[in-house]
C-alpha positions as a printed NumPy array, in Angstrom:
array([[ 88.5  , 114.235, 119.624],
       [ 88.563, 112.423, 116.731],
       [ 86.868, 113.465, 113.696],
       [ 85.651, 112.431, 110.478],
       [ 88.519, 112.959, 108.017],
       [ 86.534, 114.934, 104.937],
       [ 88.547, 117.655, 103.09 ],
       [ 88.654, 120.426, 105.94 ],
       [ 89.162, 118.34 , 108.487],
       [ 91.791, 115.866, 107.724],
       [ 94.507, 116.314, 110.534],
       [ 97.937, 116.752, 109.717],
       [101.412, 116.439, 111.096],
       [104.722, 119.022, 110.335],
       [106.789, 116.851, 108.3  ],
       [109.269, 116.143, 111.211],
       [106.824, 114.358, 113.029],
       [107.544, 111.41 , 110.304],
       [109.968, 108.905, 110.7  ],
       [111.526, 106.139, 108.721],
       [111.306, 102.955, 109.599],
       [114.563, 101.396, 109.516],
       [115.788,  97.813, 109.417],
       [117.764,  95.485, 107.369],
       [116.178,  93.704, 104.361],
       [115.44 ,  90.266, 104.927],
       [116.636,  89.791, 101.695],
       [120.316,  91.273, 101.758],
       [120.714,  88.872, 104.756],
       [119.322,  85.194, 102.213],
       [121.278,  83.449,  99.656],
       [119.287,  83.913,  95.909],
       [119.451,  81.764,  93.674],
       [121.9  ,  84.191,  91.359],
       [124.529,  83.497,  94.583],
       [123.815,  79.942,  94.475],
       [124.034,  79.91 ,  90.991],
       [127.714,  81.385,  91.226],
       [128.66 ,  79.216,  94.536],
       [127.658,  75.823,  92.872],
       [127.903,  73.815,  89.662],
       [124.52 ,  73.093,  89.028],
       [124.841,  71.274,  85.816],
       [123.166,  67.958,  86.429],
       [122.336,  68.703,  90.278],
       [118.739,  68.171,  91.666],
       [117.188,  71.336,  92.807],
       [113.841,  71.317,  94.387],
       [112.156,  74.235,  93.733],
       [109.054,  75.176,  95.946],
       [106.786,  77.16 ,  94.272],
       [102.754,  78.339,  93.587],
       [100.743,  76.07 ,  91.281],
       [ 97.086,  77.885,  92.544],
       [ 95.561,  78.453,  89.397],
       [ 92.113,  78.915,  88.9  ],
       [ 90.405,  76.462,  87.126],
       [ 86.747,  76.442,  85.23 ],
       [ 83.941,  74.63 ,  86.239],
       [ 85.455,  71.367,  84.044],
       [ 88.176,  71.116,  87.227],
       [ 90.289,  70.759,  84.277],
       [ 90.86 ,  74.156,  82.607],
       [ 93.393,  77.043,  83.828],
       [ 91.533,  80.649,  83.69 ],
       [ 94.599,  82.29 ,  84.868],
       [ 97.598,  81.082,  84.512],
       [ 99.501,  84.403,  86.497],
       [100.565,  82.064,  89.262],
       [102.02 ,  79.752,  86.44 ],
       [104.025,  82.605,  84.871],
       [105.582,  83.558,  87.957],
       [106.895,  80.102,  88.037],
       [108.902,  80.826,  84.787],
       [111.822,  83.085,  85.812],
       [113.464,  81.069,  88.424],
       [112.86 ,  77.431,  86.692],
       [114.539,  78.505,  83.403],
       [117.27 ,  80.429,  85.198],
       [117.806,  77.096,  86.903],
       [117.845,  74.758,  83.195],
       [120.161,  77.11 ,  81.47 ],
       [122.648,  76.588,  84.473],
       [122.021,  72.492,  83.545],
       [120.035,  71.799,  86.712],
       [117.504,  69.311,  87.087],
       [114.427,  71.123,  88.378],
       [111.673,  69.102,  91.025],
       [108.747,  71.412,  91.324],
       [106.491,  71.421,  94.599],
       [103.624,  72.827,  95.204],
       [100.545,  72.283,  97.381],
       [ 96.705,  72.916,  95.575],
       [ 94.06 ,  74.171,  97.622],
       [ 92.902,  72.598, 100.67 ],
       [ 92.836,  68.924, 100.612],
       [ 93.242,  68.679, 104.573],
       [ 95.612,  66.068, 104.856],
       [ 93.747,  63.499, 102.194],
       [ 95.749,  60.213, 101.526],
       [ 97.575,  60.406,  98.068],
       [ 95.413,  57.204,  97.502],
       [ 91.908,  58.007,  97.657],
       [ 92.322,  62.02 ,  96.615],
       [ 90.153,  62.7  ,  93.66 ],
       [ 90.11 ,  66.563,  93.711],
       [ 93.541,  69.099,  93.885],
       [ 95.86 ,  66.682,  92.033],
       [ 98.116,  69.064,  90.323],
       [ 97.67 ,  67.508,  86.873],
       [ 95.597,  70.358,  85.369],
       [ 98.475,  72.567,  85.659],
       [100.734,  70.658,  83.519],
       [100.234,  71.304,  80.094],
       [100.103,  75.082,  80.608],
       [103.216,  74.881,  82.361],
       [104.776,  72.561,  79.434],
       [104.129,  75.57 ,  77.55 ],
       [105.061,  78.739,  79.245],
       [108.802,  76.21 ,  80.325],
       [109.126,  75.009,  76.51 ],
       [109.776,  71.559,  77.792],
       [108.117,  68.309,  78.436],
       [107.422,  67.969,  82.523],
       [107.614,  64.406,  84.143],
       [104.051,  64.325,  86.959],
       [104.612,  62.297,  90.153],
       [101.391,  61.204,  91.312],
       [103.192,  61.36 ,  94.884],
       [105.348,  64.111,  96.565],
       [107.665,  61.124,  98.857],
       [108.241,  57.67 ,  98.753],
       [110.696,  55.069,  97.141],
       [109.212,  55.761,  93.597],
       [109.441,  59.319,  93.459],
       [112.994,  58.857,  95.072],
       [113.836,  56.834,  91.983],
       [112.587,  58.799,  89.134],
       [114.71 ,  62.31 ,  91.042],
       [117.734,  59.854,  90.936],
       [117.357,  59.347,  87.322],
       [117.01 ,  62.827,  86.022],
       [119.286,  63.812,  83.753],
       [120.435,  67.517,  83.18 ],
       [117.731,  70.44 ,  82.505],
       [115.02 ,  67.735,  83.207],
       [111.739,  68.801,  84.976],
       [109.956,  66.881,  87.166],
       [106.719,  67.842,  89.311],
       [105.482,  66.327,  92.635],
       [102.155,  65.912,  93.529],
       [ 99.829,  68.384,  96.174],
       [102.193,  68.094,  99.098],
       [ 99.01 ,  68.683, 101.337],
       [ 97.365,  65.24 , 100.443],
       [ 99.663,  64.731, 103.569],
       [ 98.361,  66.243, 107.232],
       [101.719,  66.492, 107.844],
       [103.04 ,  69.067, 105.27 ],
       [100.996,  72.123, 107.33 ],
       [102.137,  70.551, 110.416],
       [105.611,  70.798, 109.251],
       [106.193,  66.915, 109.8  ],
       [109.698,  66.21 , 110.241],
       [109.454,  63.424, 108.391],
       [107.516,  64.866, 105.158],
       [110.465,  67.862, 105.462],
       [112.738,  64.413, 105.19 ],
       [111.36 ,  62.881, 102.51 ],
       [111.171,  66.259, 100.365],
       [114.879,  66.474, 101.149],
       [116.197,  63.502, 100.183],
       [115.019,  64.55 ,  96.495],
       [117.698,  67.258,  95.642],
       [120.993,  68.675,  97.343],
       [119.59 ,  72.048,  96.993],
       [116.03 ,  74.297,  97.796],
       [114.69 ,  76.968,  96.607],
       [111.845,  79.098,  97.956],
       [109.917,  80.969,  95.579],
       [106.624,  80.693,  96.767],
       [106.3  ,  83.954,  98.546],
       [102.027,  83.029,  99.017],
       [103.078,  80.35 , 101.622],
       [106.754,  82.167, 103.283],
       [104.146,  83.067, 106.087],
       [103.194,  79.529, 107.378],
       [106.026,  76.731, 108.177],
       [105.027,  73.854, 106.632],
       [107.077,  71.023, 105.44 ],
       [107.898,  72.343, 102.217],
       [108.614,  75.425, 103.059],
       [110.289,  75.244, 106.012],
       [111.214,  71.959, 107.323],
       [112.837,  70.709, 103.76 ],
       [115.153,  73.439, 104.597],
       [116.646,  71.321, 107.632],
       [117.519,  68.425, 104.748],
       [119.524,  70.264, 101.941],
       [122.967,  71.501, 101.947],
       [121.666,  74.969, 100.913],
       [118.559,  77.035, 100.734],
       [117.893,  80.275,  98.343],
       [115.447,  82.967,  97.874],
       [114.178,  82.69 ,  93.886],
       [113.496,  85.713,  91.725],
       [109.922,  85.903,  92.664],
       [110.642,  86.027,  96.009],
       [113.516,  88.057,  95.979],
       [111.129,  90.687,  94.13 ],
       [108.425,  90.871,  97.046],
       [111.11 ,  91.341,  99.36 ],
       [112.492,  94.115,  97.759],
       [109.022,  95.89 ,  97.007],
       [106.93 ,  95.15 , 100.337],
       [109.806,  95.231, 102.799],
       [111.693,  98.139, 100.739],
       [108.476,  99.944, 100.554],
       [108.074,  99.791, 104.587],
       [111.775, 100.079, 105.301],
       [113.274, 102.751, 103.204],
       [110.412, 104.473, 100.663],
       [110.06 , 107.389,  98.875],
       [108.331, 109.304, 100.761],
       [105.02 , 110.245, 101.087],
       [104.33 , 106.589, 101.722],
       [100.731, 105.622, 101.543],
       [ 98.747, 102.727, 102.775],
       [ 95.243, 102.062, 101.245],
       [ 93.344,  99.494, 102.869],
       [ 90.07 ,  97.968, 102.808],
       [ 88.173,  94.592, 102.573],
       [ 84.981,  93.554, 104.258],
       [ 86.496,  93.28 , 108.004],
       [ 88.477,  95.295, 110.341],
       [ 89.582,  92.285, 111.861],
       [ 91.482,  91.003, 109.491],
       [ 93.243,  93.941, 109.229],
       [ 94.171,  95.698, 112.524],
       [ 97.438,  93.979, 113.132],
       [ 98.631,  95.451, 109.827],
       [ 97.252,  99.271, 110.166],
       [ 98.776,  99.645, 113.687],
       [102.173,  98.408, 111.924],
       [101.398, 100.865, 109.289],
       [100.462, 103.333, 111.319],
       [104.429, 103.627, 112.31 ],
       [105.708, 104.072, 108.749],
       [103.153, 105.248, 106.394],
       [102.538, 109.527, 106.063],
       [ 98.743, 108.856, 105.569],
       [ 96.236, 105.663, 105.46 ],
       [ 93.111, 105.421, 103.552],
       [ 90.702, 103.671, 104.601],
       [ 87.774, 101.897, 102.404],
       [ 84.867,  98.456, 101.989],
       [ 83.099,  97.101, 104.186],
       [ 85.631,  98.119, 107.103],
       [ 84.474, 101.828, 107.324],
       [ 80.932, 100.962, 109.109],
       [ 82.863,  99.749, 111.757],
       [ 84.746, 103.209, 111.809],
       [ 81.799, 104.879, 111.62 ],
       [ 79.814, 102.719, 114.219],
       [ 82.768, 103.681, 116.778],
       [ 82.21 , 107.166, 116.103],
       [ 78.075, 107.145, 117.017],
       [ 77.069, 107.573, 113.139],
       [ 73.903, 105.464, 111.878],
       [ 75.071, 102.707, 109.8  ],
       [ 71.948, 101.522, 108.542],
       [ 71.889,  97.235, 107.261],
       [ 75.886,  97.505, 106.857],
       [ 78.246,  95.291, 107.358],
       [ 79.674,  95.869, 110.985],
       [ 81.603,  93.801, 113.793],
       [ 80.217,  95.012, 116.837],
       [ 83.682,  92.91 , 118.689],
       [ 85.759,  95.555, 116.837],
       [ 84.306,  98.995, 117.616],
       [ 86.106,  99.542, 121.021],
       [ 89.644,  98.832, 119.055],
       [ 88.212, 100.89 , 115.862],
       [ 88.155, 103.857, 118.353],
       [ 91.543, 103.185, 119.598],
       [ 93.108, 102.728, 115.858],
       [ 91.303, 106.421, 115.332],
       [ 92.898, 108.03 , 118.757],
       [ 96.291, 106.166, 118.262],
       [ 96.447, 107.308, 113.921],
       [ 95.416, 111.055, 115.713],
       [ 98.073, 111.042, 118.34 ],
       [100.977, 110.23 , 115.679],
       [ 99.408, 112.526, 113.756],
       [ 98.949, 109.841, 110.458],
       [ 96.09 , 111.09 , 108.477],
       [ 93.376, 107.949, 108.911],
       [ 90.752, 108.915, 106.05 ],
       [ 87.426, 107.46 , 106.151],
       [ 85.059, 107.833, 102.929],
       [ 82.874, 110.867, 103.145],
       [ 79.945, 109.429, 101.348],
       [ 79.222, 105.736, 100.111],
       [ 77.083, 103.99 ,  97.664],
       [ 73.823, 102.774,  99.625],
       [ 71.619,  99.487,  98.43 ],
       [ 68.197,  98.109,  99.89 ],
       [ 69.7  ,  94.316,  99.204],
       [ 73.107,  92.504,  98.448],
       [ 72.267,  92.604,  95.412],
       [ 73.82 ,  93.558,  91.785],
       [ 70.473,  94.895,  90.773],
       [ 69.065,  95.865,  94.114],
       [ 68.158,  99.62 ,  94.626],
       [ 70.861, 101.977,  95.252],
       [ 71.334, 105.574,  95.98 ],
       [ 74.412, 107.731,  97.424],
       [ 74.449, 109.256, 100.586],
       [ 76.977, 110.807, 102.831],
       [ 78.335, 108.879, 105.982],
       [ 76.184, 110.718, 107.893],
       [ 72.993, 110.16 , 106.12 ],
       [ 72.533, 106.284, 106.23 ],
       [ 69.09 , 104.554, 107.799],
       [ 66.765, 102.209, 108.014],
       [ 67.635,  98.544, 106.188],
       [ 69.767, 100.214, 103.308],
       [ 73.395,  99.599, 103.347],
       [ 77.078, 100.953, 102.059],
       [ 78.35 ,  98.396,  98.965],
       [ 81.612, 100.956,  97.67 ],
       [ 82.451, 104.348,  98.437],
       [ 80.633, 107.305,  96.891],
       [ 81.998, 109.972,  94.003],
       [ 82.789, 112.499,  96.823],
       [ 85.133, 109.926,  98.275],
       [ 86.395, 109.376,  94.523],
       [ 87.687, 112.944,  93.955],
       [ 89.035, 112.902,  97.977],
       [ 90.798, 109.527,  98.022],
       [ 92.344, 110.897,  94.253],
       [ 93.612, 114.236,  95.616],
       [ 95.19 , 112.201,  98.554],
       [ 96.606, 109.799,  95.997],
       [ 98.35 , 112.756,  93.566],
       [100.743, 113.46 ,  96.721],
       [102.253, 110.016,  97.275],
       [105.424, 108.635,  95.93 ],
       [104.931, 105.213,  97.319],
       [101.599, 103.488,  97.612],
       [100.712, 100.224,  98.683],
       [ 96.971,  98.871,  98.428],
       [ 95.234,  96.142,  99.987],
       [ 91.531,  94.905,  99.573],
       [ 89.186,  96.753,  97.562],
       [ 86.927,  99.784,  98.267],
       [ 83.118,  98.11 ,  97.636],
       [ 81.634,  94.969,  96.385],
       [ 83.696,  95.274,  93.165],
       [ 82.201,  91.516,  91.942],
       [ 78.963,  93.324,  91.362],
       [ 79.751,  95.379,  88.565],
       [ 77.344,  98.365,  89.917],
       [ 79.316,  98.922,  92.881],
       [ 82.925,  98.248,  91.687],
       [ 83.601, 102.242,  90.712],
       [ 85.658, 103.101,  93.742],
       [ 87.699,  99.913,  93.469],
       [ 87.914, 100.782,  89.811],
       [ 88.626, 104.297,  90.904],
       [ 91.875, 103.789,  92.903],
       [ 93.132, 100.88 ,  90.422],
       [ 92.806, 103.3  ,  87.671],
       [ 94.678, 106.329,  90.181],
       [ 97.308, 104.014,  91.362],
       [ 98.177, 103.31 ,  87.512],
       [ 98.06 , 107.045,  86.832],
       [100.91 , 107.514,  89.888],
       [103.07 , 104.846,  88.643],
       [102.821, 105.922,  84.698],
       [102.411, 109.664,  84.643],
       [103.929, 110.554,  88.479],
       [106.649, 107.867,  89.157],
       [105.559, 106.809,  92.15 ],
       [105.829, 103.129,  93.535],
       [102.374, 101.468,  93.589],
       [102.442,  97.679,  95.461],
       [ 99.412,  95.911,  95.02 ],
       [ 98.512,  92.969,  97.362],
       [ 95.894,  90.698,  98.39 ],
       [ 93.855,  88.88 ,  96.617],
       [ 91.002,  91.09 ,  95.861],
       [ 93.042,  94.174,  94.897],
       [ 95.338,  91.981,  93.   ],
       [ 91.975,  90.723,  90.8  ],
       [ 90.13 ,  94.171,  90.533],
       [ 93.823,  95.92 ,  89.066],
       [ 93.816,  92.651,  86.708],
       [ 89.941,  92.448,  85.654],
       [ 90.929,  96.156,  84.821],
       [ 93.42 ,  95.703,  82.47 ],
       [ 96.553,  97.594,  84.666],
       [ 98.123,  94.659,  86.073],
       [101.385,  95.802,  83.839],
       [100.754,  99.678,  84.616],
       [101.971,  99.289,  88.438],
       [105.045,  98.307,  89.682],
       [104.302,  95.916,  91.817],
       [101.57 ,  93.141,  92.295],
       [102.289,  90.57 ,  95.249],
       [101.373,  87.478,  94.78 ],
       [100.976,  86.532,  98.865],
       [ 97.998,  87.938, 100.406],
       [ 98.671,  86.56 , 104.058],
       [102.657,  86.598, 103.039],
       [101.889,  90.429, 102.234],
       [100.04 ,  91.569, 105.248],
       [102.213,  90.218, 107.221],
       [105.421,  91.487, 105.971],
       [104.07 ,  94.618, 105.957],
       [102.942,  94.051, 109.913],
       [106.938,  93.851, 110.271],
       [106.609,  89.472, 111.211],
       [109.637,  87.277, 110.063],
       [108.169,  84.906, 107.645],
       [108.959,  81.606, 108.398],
       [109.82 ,  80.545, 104.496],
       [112.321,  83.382, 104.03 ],
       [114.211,  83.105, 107.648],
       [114.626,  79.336, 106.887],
       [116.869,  80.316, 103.735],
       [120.546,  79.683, 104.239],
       [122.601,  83.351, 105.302],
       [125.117,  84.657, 103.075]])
């Protein structure tokens, strides 16, 4: 039977029960854009470069908060200008669904371009299109080391269709692609995808290069112990990539609002908390299938407790087996704290994904807190390979200061998870093969 894993009861395996996961990097199999670099002479060559423009912006619509997305940009678009290429940026910007280039008002990409200007050192030339005859013109007049960005390729309903046509028009703009927005490699759109179809050869940039190395080198050969830690608010979300997990990693831990549905499938009383009734039954198989392969799956041992969703509501600790009435779990408790540590201290390769409470509220963001500050301590003080991913995690590590104290932070949440669940993404088998 499955039990609660608390400090005495945490079931092991002999070490030869773990295997390796092999397989054969996605990325050794891709062009980069170092190979295309050395295969073609770029000076004065169009080279449309897909990448991430997704910065936050304040309240004005106007004003970048974070411009992390925008740095990652930098690497591959330089490399690109001091090899005399002309560089066409393209990006989409949140979630216009499909609105006309004429009549959209909101996720034009123009806030981005100053900041940009900046981090690049050179002026940019703004298309207020992505396609058409007068974006055609202006590529055909670049001259060499210009750079040029295209408007939000999804003000067109076609780009996350992966209209043949859009893919068509993008390609007509430059010989040559490169993908380096690893955010969107999971979904074939237009720009990611389909352009690929309409250029005489397609590379992997240095951001994406680097999140194939880390996620898919962390899954396919690690150091080993290899560690998962995952939470979040749903289980549902996140099944797909703990059974994947579940074949590679030594030990998972498990933490948010994700545990009451843990803890619902094994008969405890889970109070107001958050819980998917839909996922209990396949809760209680993740638990039987993590005990059969003998994969530690760790569960908190006590949580923080609140009458209300609130930063200022009531709040009390409790263990797992002491919750009631209308309270309810917001982050996991100190006793979890000192376990999920001690679990920590062992691994050589850790990836983490979604946080361990309701880290916006500042009174329930010390477990999230907690393992940021841990998985900082294993990469500076015990060499071990920390990958953080998804959104949430990637925010609560930043809001804490340690983006730069781990060796990894992905910049694709959906990309990440499912990489990690072992899918081909769409943007990186596109790529031309060496």
């Amino acid at each position: 039977m499955f039990r609660l894993a608390v400090q005495n009861s945490v079931f092991r395996a002999p070490a030869a029960f773990y295997r390796a996961f092999h397989a054969t990097a996605v990325a050794d199999a891709k062009l980069t854009v170092q190979q295309l670099a050395e295969k073609v002479d770029l000076k004065g060559q169009n080279v449309l470069v897909r990448v991430d423009l997704n910065a936050p912006l304040a309240k004005d619509n106007v004003t970048v908060t974070d411009d992390t997305r925008l740095r990652a940009v930098v690497p591959t678009t330089k490399f690109l200008l001091d090899k005399g290429a002309n560089v066409i940026l393209a990006s989409h910007y949140g979630r216009p669904k499909g609105e006309v280039i004429e009549t959209g008002k909101n996720g034009r990409l123009n806030p981005v371009v100053k900041p940009l200007e900046s981090l690049l050192g050179t002026p940019i030339l703004k298309m207020n299109d992505c396609k058409g005859p007068e974006v055609e013109e202006a590529a055909s007049k670049l001259t060499t080391g210009q750079v040029m960005l295209l408007e939000n390729t999804r003000f067109y309903a076609g780009e996350t269709k992966n209209d043949p046509e859009l893919s068509a028009a993008l390609g007509k703009l430059a010989d040559y692609f490169v993908m380096d927005a690893f955010g969107t490699a999971h979904r074939a759109h237009s720009s990611t995808e389909g352009v690929t179809k309409h250029v005489k050869l397609a590379a992997a940039g240095f951001l994406m290069e680097k999140e194939l190395q880390y996620l898919q080198g962390a899954v396919d050969d690690p150091k080993r112990p290899l560690m998962a830690i995952v939470g979040g608010a749903k289980v549902s979300t996140k099944i797909p990539v703990i059974e994947s997990l579940l074949e590679k990693c030594d030990s998972i831990l498990v933490g948010g609002g994700m545990i009451f549905t843990f803890y619902k499938a094994l008969g405890y009383n889970i109070g107001a908390s958050l819980v998917e009734e839909d996922m209990v039954d396949l809760a209680t198989q993740l638990m039987k299938k993590a005990e059969a392969k003998g994969v530690p799956l760790i569960l908190p041992t006590d949580v923080v407790l609140a009458d209300a969703f609130d930063n200022d509501a009531n709040s009390a600790i409790a263990s797992v087996k002491e919750i009631s009435g209308d309270w309810r779990g917001l982050d996991i408790g100190p006793d979890t704290i000192k376990l999920f540590q001690s679990e920590i201290e062992k691994a050589k390769t850790i990836i983490w994904n979604g946080p361990m409470g309701v880290f916006e509220m500042p009174n329930f963001a010390a477990g999230t807190n907690a393992v940021a500050q841990m998985l900082a301590t294993a990469t500076q003080e015990h060499g071990a390979i920390t990958i953080i991913g998804g959104g949430d995690s990637v925010a609560a590590v930043n809001q804490a200061g340690l983006g730069d104290k781990v060796s990894h932070i992905s910049t694709g949440g959906g990309a990440s998870l499912e990489l990690l669940e072992g899918k081909v993404l769409p943007g990186v088998a596109a790529l031309t093969e060496v």
